Short mmCIF file of C-alpha atoms and ligand atoms in Angstrom, two decimals:
data_model
loop_
_atom_site.label_atom_id
_atom_site.label_comp_id
_atom_site.label_asym_id
_atom_site.label_seq_id
_atom_site.Cartn_x
_atom_site.Cartn_y
_atom_site.Cartn_z
CA MET A 1 -81.94 -28.57 -39.79
CA THR A 2 -78.75 -27.90 -37.78
CA GLU A 3 -78.52 -24.47 -36.19
CA PRO A 4 -75.75 -22.26 -37.65
CA VAL A 5 -72.81 -21.99 -35.27
CA GLU A 6 -72.48 -18.57 -33.63
CA TRP A 7 -68.91 -17.43 -33.03
CA ILE A 8 -67.89 -14.79 -30.51
CA ASP A 9 -64.74 -12.69 -30.79
CA VAL A 10 -62.93 -12.98 -27.43
CA GLY A 11 -59.84 -10.89 -28.35
CA ALA A 12 -56.62 -10.73 -30.30
CA ALA A 13 -55.22 -14.25 -30.90
CA GLU A 14 -51.63 -12.98 -30.31
CA ASP A 15 -52.62 -11.88 -26.74
CA PHE A 16 -53.80 -15.39 -25.90
CA LYS A 17 -50.56 -16.85 -27.30
CA ARG A 18 -48.59 -14.98 -24.62
CA ALA A 19 -49.79 -17.17 -21.75
CA PRO A 20 -50.43 -20.92 -21.65
CA LEU A 21 -53.72 -20.39 -19.82
CA ARG A 22 -56.02 -17.40 -19.29
CA GLU A 23 -59.61 -16.48 -18.48
CA ALA A 24 -61.62 -14.87 -21.27
CA GLN A 25 -65.04 -13.25 -21.30
CA LEU A 26 -67.47 -15.09 -23.55
CA GLY A 27 -70.68 -13.08 -23.49
CA GLU A 28 -72.00 -13.38 -19.86
CA ARG A 29 -69.62 -16.18 -18.79
CA LEU A 30 -65.89 -16.82 -18.41
CA VAL A 31 -64.03 -19.53 -20.21
CA ALA A 32 -60.51 -20.91 -19.74
CA VAL A 33 -58.43 -20.47 -22.93
CA SER A 34 -55.23 -22.47 -23.26
CA TRP A 35 -52.43 -22.31 -25.86
CA LYS A 36 -49.99 -25.17 -26.23
CA ASP A 37 -47.98 -26.71 -29.07
CA GLY A 38 -49.61 -24.33 -31.56
CA LYS A 39 -53.17 -25.28 -30.59
CA PHE A 40 -55.87 -23.53 -28.69
CA GLY A 41 -58.25 -25.20 -26.27
CA VAL A 42 -61.27 -23.61 -24.58
CA VAL A 43 -63.29 -25.11 -21.67
CA SER A 44 -65.68 -23.73 -19.06
CA ASN A 45 -63.96 -21.65 -16.36
CA VAL A 46 -66.05 -23.31 -13.65
CA CYS A 47 -64.51 -26.36 -12.02
CA ASN A 48 -66.75 -29.34 -11.37
CA HIS A 49 -65.64 -29.63 -7.78
CA VAL A 50 -66.77 -26.44 -6.01
CA GLY A 51 -66.48 -23.91 -8.80
CA GLY A 52 -62.77 -23.00 -8.81
CA PRO A 53 -61.73 -20.64 -11.73
CA LEU A 54 -59.94 -23.03 -14.08
CA GLY A 55 -58.52 -20.23 -16.19
CA ARG A 56 -56.47 -19.04 -13.17
CA GLY A 57 -54.89 -22.51 -12.75
CA HIS A 58 -51.98 -23.94 -14.79
CA ILE A 59 -51.38 -26.44 -17.50
CA GLU A 60 -49.78 -29.84 -16.92
CA GLY A 61 -49.42 -31.94 -20.06
CA GLU A 62 -52.76 -31.56 -21.84
CA PHE A 63 -54.64 -30.80 -18.67
CA VAL A 64 -55.90 -27.62 -17.01
CA VAL A 65 -55.18 -27.94 -13.27
CA CYS A 66 -57.68 -26.13 -11.03
CA PRO A 67 -55.97 -23.60 -8.75
CA TRP A 68 -58.16 -24.50 -5.76
CA HIS A 69 -57.75 -28.27 -5.24
CA GLN A 70 -55.91 -29.45 -8.35
CA TYR A 71 -58.64 -31.32 -10.19
CA ARG A 72 -57.59 -31.82 -13.81
CA PHE A 73 -59.61 -31.42 -17.02
CA HIS A 74 -58.43 -31.86 -20.60
CA ARG A 75 -57.79 -28.42 -22.03
CA CYS A 76 -59.57 -29.20 -25.32
CA THR A 77 -62.24 -31.90 -24.50
CA GLY A 78 -62.97 -30.84 -20.91
CA GLU A 79 -62.77 -34.50 -19.82
CA GLY A 80 -61.35 -35.38 -16.42
CA GLU A 81 -57.96 -37.01 -16.11
CA PRO A 82 -57.55 -40.64 -16.99
CA GLY A 83 -59.93 -42.77 -14.92
CA TYR A 84 -62.24 -39.75 -14.37
CA GLU A 85 -63.13 -38.94 -17.96
CA ALA A 86 -66.88 -38.83 -17.21
CA ASP A 87 -66.23 -36.01 -14.69
CA LYS A 88 -65.98 -33.28 -17.32
CA VAL A 89 -66.48 -29.57 -17.86
CA PRO A 90 -68.05 -28.19 -21.05
CA ALA A 91 -65.67 -27.61 -24.02
CA TYR A 92 -66.07 -24.96 -26.71
CA GLY A 93 -65.17 -24.75 -30.39
CA VAL A 94 -62.27 -22.35 -31.12
CA LYS A 95 -60.64 -20.89 -34.22
CA GLU A 96 -58.23 -18.14 -35.18
CA GLN A 97 -59.48 -15.78 -37.95
CA ASN A 98 -57.88 -12.57 -39.12
CA GLY A 99 -55.81 -12.31 -36.04
CA ARG A 100 -58.83 -12.72 -33.73
CA LEU A 101 -59.71 -15.63 -31.53
CA LEU A 102 -63.26 -16.82 -32.09
CA VAL A 103 -65.06 -19.16 -29.67
CA THR A 104 -68.43 -20.81 -30.13
CA ALA A 105 -71.17 -19.04 -28.25
CA LYS A 106 -72.43 -22.35 -26.88
CA PRO A 107 -70.41 -25.25 -25.57
CA THR A 108 -69.89 -28.25 -27.84
CA SER A 109 -70.11 -30.78 -25.05
CA LYS A 110 -71.95 -31.02 -21.74
CA ARG A 111 -70.80 -30.99 -18.11
CA GLY A 112 -70.73 -34.50 -16.61
CA HIS A 113 -70.37 -35.61 -12.94
CA LEU A 114 -69.14 -38.91 -11.74
CA ALA A 115 -71.23 -40.29 -8.96
CA HIS A 116 -69.16 -40.00 -5.77
CA GLU A 117 -69.91 -41.63 -2.45
CA PRO A 118 -70.57 -38.69 -0.05
CA HIS A 119 -67.79 -38.33 2.59
CA PRO A 120 -68.93 -39.90 5.93
CA LEU A 121 -68.52 -36.54 7.68
CA LEU A 122 -71.27 -35.15 5.49
CA ARG A 123 -73.94 -37.14 7.33
CA PRO A 124 -76.59 -34.98 9.13
CA THR A 125 -75.47 -33.59 12.52
CA GLU A 126 -78.11 -35.37 14.67
CA ARG A 127 -77.23 -36.38 18.16
CA ALA A 128 -77.47 -40.17 18.47
CA PRO A 129 -79.31 -41.29 21.64
CA GLY A 130 -77.18 -42.45 24.52
CA PRO A 131 -75.38 -41.26 27.64
CA MET A 132 -73.48 -38.00 27.73
CA ARG A 133 -70.30 -38.15 25.61
CA ILE A 134 -67.18 -36.36 26.76
CA ALA A 135 -64.11 -36.06 24.51
CA GLY A 136 -60.69 -35.12 25.76
CA ILE A 137 -58.23 -33.68 23.25
CA SER A 138 -54.67 -33.67 24.42
CA THR A 139 -52.52 -31.30 22.43
CA THR A 140 -49.16 -31.93 24.05
CA ALA A 141 -46.48 -32.29 21.38
CA MET A 142 -44.39 -34.78 23.35
CA ASP A 143 -42.90 -37.64 21.39
CA GLY A 144 -45.41 -40.49 21.70
CA LYS A 145 -42.67 -43.11 21.30
CA TYR A 146 -40.87 -41.99 24.45
CA PRO A 147 -43.68 -40.73 26.63
CA ARG A 148 -42.98 -38.49 29.61
CA PHE A 149 -45.38 -37.18 32.22
CA SER A 150 -47.51 -34.43 30.65
CA THR A 151 -49.06 -32.08 33.23
CA SER A 152 -51.85 -31.06 30.85
CA GLU A 153 -52.68 -34.62 29.78
CA HIS A 154 -52.50 -35.83 33.34
CA LEU A 155 -55.30 -33.36 34.43
CA LEU A 156 -57.26 -34.29 31.33
CA ASP A 157 -57.08 -37.98 32.35
CA VAL A 158 -58.33 -37.04 35.83
CA ALA A 159 -61.28 -35.17 34.27
CA LEU A 160 -62.17 -38.07 31.94
CA GLU A 161 -61.90 -40.64 34.74
CA HIS A 162 -64.27 -38.50 36.81
CA ALA A 163 -66.65 -38.29 33.82
CA ARG A 164 -66.77 -42.05 33.61
CA SER A 165 -67.62 -42.25 37.29
CA PHE A 166 -70.89 -40.40 36.71
CA GLY A 167 -71.82 -42.56 33.66
CA ALA A 168 -70.52 -40.51 30.76
CA GLU A 169 -68.94 -42.16 27.77
CA THR A 170 -65.46 -40.81 27.22
CA LYS A 171 -62.85 -40.69 24.46
CA LEU A 172 -59.33 -39.45 24.61
CA ILE A 173 -57.64 -38.23 21.46
CA ARG A 174 -53.95 -37.46 21.55
CA LEU A 175 -53.01 -35.20 18.65
CA ASN A 176 -49.41 -36.41 18.81
CA ALA A 177 -50.67 -39.87 17.80
CA LEU A 178 -52.40 -38.63 14.68
CA LYS A 179 -50.74 -37.96 11.35
CA PHE A 180 -52.32 -34.91 9.86
CA ARG A 181 -51.31 -32.19 7.48
CA HIS A 182 -51.05 -28.54 8.23
CA CYS A 183 -53.85 -26.30 7.05
CA GLU A 184 -52.72 -25.30 3.59
CA GLY A 185 -54.62 -22.03 3.47
CA TYR A 186 -57.39 -22.85 0.92
CA TYR A 187 -59.43 -20.09 2.59
CA SER A 188 -56.82 -17.56 1.45
CA LYS A 189 -57.34 -18.62 -2.16
CA ALA A 190 -61.08 -18.05 -1.97
CA ALA A 191 -63.70 -18.47 0.79
CA LYS A 192 -65.41 -21.21 -1.20
CA ALA A 193 -62.14 -23.15 -1.62
CA CYS A 194 -62.17 -24.00 2.10
CA THR A 195 -64.82 -26.71 2.16
CA TRP A 196 -66.62 -29.05 4.62
CA PRO A 197 -65.32 -31.64 4.94
CA CYS A 198 -61.91 -29.93 4.89
CA SER A 199 -60.31 -29.92 1.37
CA ILE A 200 -57.39 -31.95 2.71
CA THR A 201 -59.68 -34.50 4.44
CA SER A 202 -61.71 -34.97 1.22
CA ALA A 203 -58.70 -35.50 -0.99
CA ASP A 204 -56.25 -37.35 1.33
CA PRO A 205 -57.60 -40.56 2.94
CA ALA A 206 -54.32 -40.92 4.93
CA ASP A 207 -54.93 -37.66 6.79
CA GLU A 208 -56.04 -38.58 10.31
CA LEU A 209 -57.64 -35.35 11.53
CA THR A 210 -61.01 -36.96 10.46
CA GLU A 211 -61.24 -38.39 13.98
CA VAL A 212 -61.16 -34.88 15.48
CA TYR A 213 -63.75 -33.58 13.04
CA ASP A 214 -66.00 -36.53 13.60
CA THR A 215 -65.71 -36.29 17.40
CA ALA A 216 -66.32 -32.49 17.47
CA VAL A 217 -69.14 -32.40 15.02
CA HIS A 218 -70.89 -35.74 15.44
CA TRP A 219 -69.97 -37.41 18.67
CA ALA A 220 -69.09 -35.24 21.63
CA ASP A 221 -71.41 -33.32 23.90
CA VAL A 222 -68.47 -31.91 25.82
CA PHE A 223 -65.09 -31.16 24.20
CA LEU A 224 -62.34 -30.83 26.77
CA VAL A 225 -59.07 -29.48 25.28
CA SER A 226 -55.78 -29.53 27.31
CA THR A 227 -52.70 -27.70 26.37
CA PRO A 228 -49.29 -26.80 27.73
CA ILE A 229 -48.15 -23.17 27.49
CA ARG A 230 -45.32 -22.60 25.05
CA TRP A 231 -43.82 -19.11 25.01
CA GLY A 232 -47.11 -17.60 26.14
CA ALA A 233 -49.23 -19.50 23.63
CA ALA A 234 -50.99 -22.89 23.38
CA SER A 235 -49.00 -25.84 21.92
CA SER A 236 -48.04 -25.98 18.23
CA LEU A 237 -50.24 -29.02 17.82
CA TYR A 238 -53.18 -27.14 19.26
CA TYR A 239 -52.73 -24.48 16.57
CA LYS A 240 -52.24 -27.08 13.89
CA MET A 241 -55.69 -28.51 14.86
CA VAL A 242 -57.32 -25.13 15.19
CA GLU A 243 -56.20 -23.95 11.77
CA ARG A 244 -57.70 -27.09 10.24
CA LEU A 245 -60.99 -26.36 12.05
CA ASN A 246 -61.42 -23.21 9.93
CA CYS A 247 -63.66 -25.28 7.62
CA VAL A 248 -66.18 -25.73 10.51
CA GLN A 249 -66.33 -21.95 11.04
CA ASN A 250 -66.39 -21.31 7.30
CA GLN A 251 -69.66 -23.22 6.91
CA ILE A 252 -71.31 -20.54 9.06
CA THR A 253 -69.84 -17.73 6.98
CA LEU A 254 -70.59 -19.26 3.64
CA ASN A 255 -73.76 -21.28 4.06
CA ASN A 256 -75.20 -20.23 7.40
CA LYS A 257 -74.72 -23.87 8.39
CA VAL A 258 -73.89 -24.32 12.09
CA LEU A 259 -72.23 -27.77 12.48
CA ILE A 260 -71.67 -27.41 16.23
CA ARG A 261 -74.91 -27.09 18.22
CA ASN A 262 -75.62 -27.71 21.94
CA LYS A 263 -72.07 -28.57 22.71
CA VAL A 264 -69.86 -27.38 25.47
CA ALA A 265 -66.14 -26.66 25.41
CA ALA A 266 -63.80 -26.37 28.41
CA PHE A 267 -60.02 -26.13 28.77
CA ILE A 268 -57.07 -27.28 30.84
CA ILE A 269 -53.96 -25.14 30.61
CA THR A 270 -50.59 -25.86 32.30
CA GLY A 271 -47.20 -24.19 32.00
CA GLY A 272 -44.11 -23.22 33.83
CA GLN A 273 -44.39 -19.49 33.46
CA ASP A 274 -47.24 -16.96 33.01
CA GLY A 275 -49.48 -16.73 29.93
CA ILE A 276 -52.59 -18.49 31.21
CA GLN A 277 -54.98 -15.67 30.45
CA ALA A 278 -53.69 -15.14 26.93
CA VAL A 279 -53.98 -18.86 26.19
CA ALA A 280 -57.47 -19.13 27.77
CA GLY A 281 -58.56 -16.05 25.85
CA GLN A 282 -57.57 -17.59 22.53
CA MET A 283 -59.21 -20.89 23.30
CA MET A 284 -62.47 -19.37 24.57
CA GLY A 285 -62.59 -17.04 21.50
CA PHE A 286 -61.92 -19.75 18.96
CA PHE A 287 -64.21 -22.43 20.31
CA SER A 288 -67.07 -19.91 20.81
CA GLU A 289 -66.65 -18.81 17.26
CA ILE A 290 -67.17 -22.31 15.82
CA GLY A 291 -70.35 -22.79 17.88
CA PHE A 292 -69.36 -24.26 21.30
CA LEU A 293 -70.85 -22.87 24.44
CA LEU A 294 -68.84 -22.25 27.57
CA PRO A 295 -69.74 -23.25 31.10
CA GLN A 296 -69.26 -20.79 33.98
CA PHE A 297 -65.49 -20.69 34.64
CA PRO A 298 -64.63 -22.64 31.49
CA PHE A 299 -60.89 -23.34 32.20
CA ILE A 300 -58.58 -24.54 34.91
CA ALA A 301 -54.92 -23.69 34.79
CA HIS A 302 -51.65 -24.15 36.62
CA SER A 303 -48.44 -22.12 36.37
CA LEU A 304 -45.65 -21.43 38.81
CA GLY A 305 -45.42 -17.88 37.50
CA TRP A 306 -42.51 -15.73 36.40
CA GLU A 307 -40.90 -15.32 39.85
CA PHE A 308 -41.30 -18.90 41.03
CA GLU A 309 -40.70 -20.88 37.92
CA GLU A 310 -38.91 -23.98 39.11
CA MET A 311 -39.28 -26.66 36.47
CA ASP A 312 -37.32 -29.31 38.34
CA ARG A 313 -40.22 -29.70 40.76
CA ASN A 314 -43.15 -28.69 38.49
CA VAL A 315 -43.99 -32.18 37.36
CA GLU A 316 -43.88 -33.52 40.92
CA LEU A 317 -46.03 -30.70 42.10
CA VAL A 318 -48.76 -31.28 39.45
CA ALA A 319 -48.60 -35.05 39.71
CA HIS A 320 -49.34 -34.94 43.44
CA SER A 321 -51.57 -31.89 43.72
CA GLU A 322 -55.00 -32.92 45.07
CA ALA A 323 -56.16 -29.34 44.48
CA LEU A 324 -55.46 -29.56 40.76
CA LYS A 325 -57.17 -32.91 40.52
CA ALA A 326 -60.21 -31.51 42.33
CA GLY A 327 -60.12 -28.58 39.93
CA ALA A 328 -60.17 -30.93 36.90
CA ARG A 329 -63.15 -32.82 38.41
CA ASP A 330 -65.03 -29.63 39.10
CA LEU A 331 -64.32 -28.45 35.55
CA VAL A 332 -65.86 -31.59 34.04
CA ASN A 333 -68.79 -31.27 36.46
CA ARG A 334 -69.52 -27.70 35.31
CA ALA A 335 -69.21 -28.69 31.67
CA ALA A 336 -71.46 -31.75 32.12
CA GLU A 337 -74.10 -29.77 34.03
CA MET A 338 -74.29 -27.33 31.24
CA SER A 339 -74.39 -30.03 28.58
CA LYS A 340 -77.21 -31.81 30.45
CA ALA A 341 -79.22 -28.57 30.55
CA LEU A 342 -78.67 -28.10 26.80
CA LEU A 343 -79.63 -31.68 25.92
CA GLU A 344 -82.74 -31.46 28.06
CA ARG A 345 -83.71 -28.17 26.44
CA GLU A 346 -83.19 -29.76 23.03
CA LEU A 347 -85.37 -32.77 23.93
CA ALA A 348 -88.15 -30.41 25.16
CA ARG A 349 -87.93 -28.35 22.00
CA ALA A 350 -88.15 -31.44 19.79
CA ALA A 351 -91.21 -32.68 21.85
CA ILE A 352 -92.96 -29.31 21.41
CA GLU A 353 -92.18 -29.40 17.66
CA ARG A 354 -93.58 -32.93 17.37
CA GLY A 355 -96.71 -31.86 19.33
CA GLY A 356 -97.12 -28.89 17.04
CA ARG A 357 -96.93 -31.10 13.96
CA LYS A 358 -99.53 -33.52 15.38
CA ALA A 359 -101.93 -30.69 16.23
CA SER A 360 -101.66 -29.25 12.77
CA ALA A 361 -102.02 -32.72 11.08
S1 FES B 1 -60.55 -28.63 -7.63
FE1 FES B 1 -61.54 -27.09 -8.57
S2 FES B 1 -62.83 -26.21 -7.08
FE2 FES B 1 -61.87 -27.88 -6.04
#
């Protein structure tokens, strides 16, 4: 025998006709009620992706568009957009009766998920065996097509060359060679809307910040970031990267998941005028907050200062300064020493854990 259908009154039908899409309370849960071309549609309010509130999105054609990352579901059947029909949210029966809108207490179809290949960044954060790995991130915003001498990148090159001399593997990433989008503020829609991997990285295969995420989370033991000073702050490309790294910090806030462990960050800062301490303060604060550890004296810097700013000879001065080169080498030495100690401590901890497991077996 088929069960009788239970209908729940969710409100005056006229109220729902005033907006193309609204949330409505259906018993304990919320549903997304749409009204278009004289027809109601009701689907679950919970998006298949990471739970965005569908009823707060908008309607495009016959589809409800999620306000968080724009997944689309048919407003009446709950099916995903063409090509993704199997990725669907539950749909509900709906009818208008005596001026009231009635919705079935239970959905008339089930949620369905399309099998997706996990994003490569989602692999476990285990350090692969091998020599120490030192990444340099140059944030100068110079035009890569017409390169000029960059004082910050020059000192970064010196540091990386020195790292190779003591057997470290190195990698240089120039942000000005990567095409990547600005952070679009998913976090300000809702904490859960800012995902790992980054919402943009997951949706846009052309976005090239993946290399930075992969290097920071999976590859590097030491992350050396160089920046020029621009009006008392780090470069615009530095901030463009840092804003996108919010998704790394957000994993700690949301899921207590620390993606950066046993890694060291250090900084190279160069400019014509003052501002070193402000820039260093921001860099130390940010990188500590996403999980990096800082060596003693975690940055080197150069500036001619307010009184002596003389940009016509600044490049010459940095290019030929043995003291600055020595500073860059010392910086990488300090960072590498700290990294070595952290890696050894981690190996010892793993050995003790293995011993403990054997003893209790
Ligand atoms: S698209 Fe809906 S939560 Fe991401």
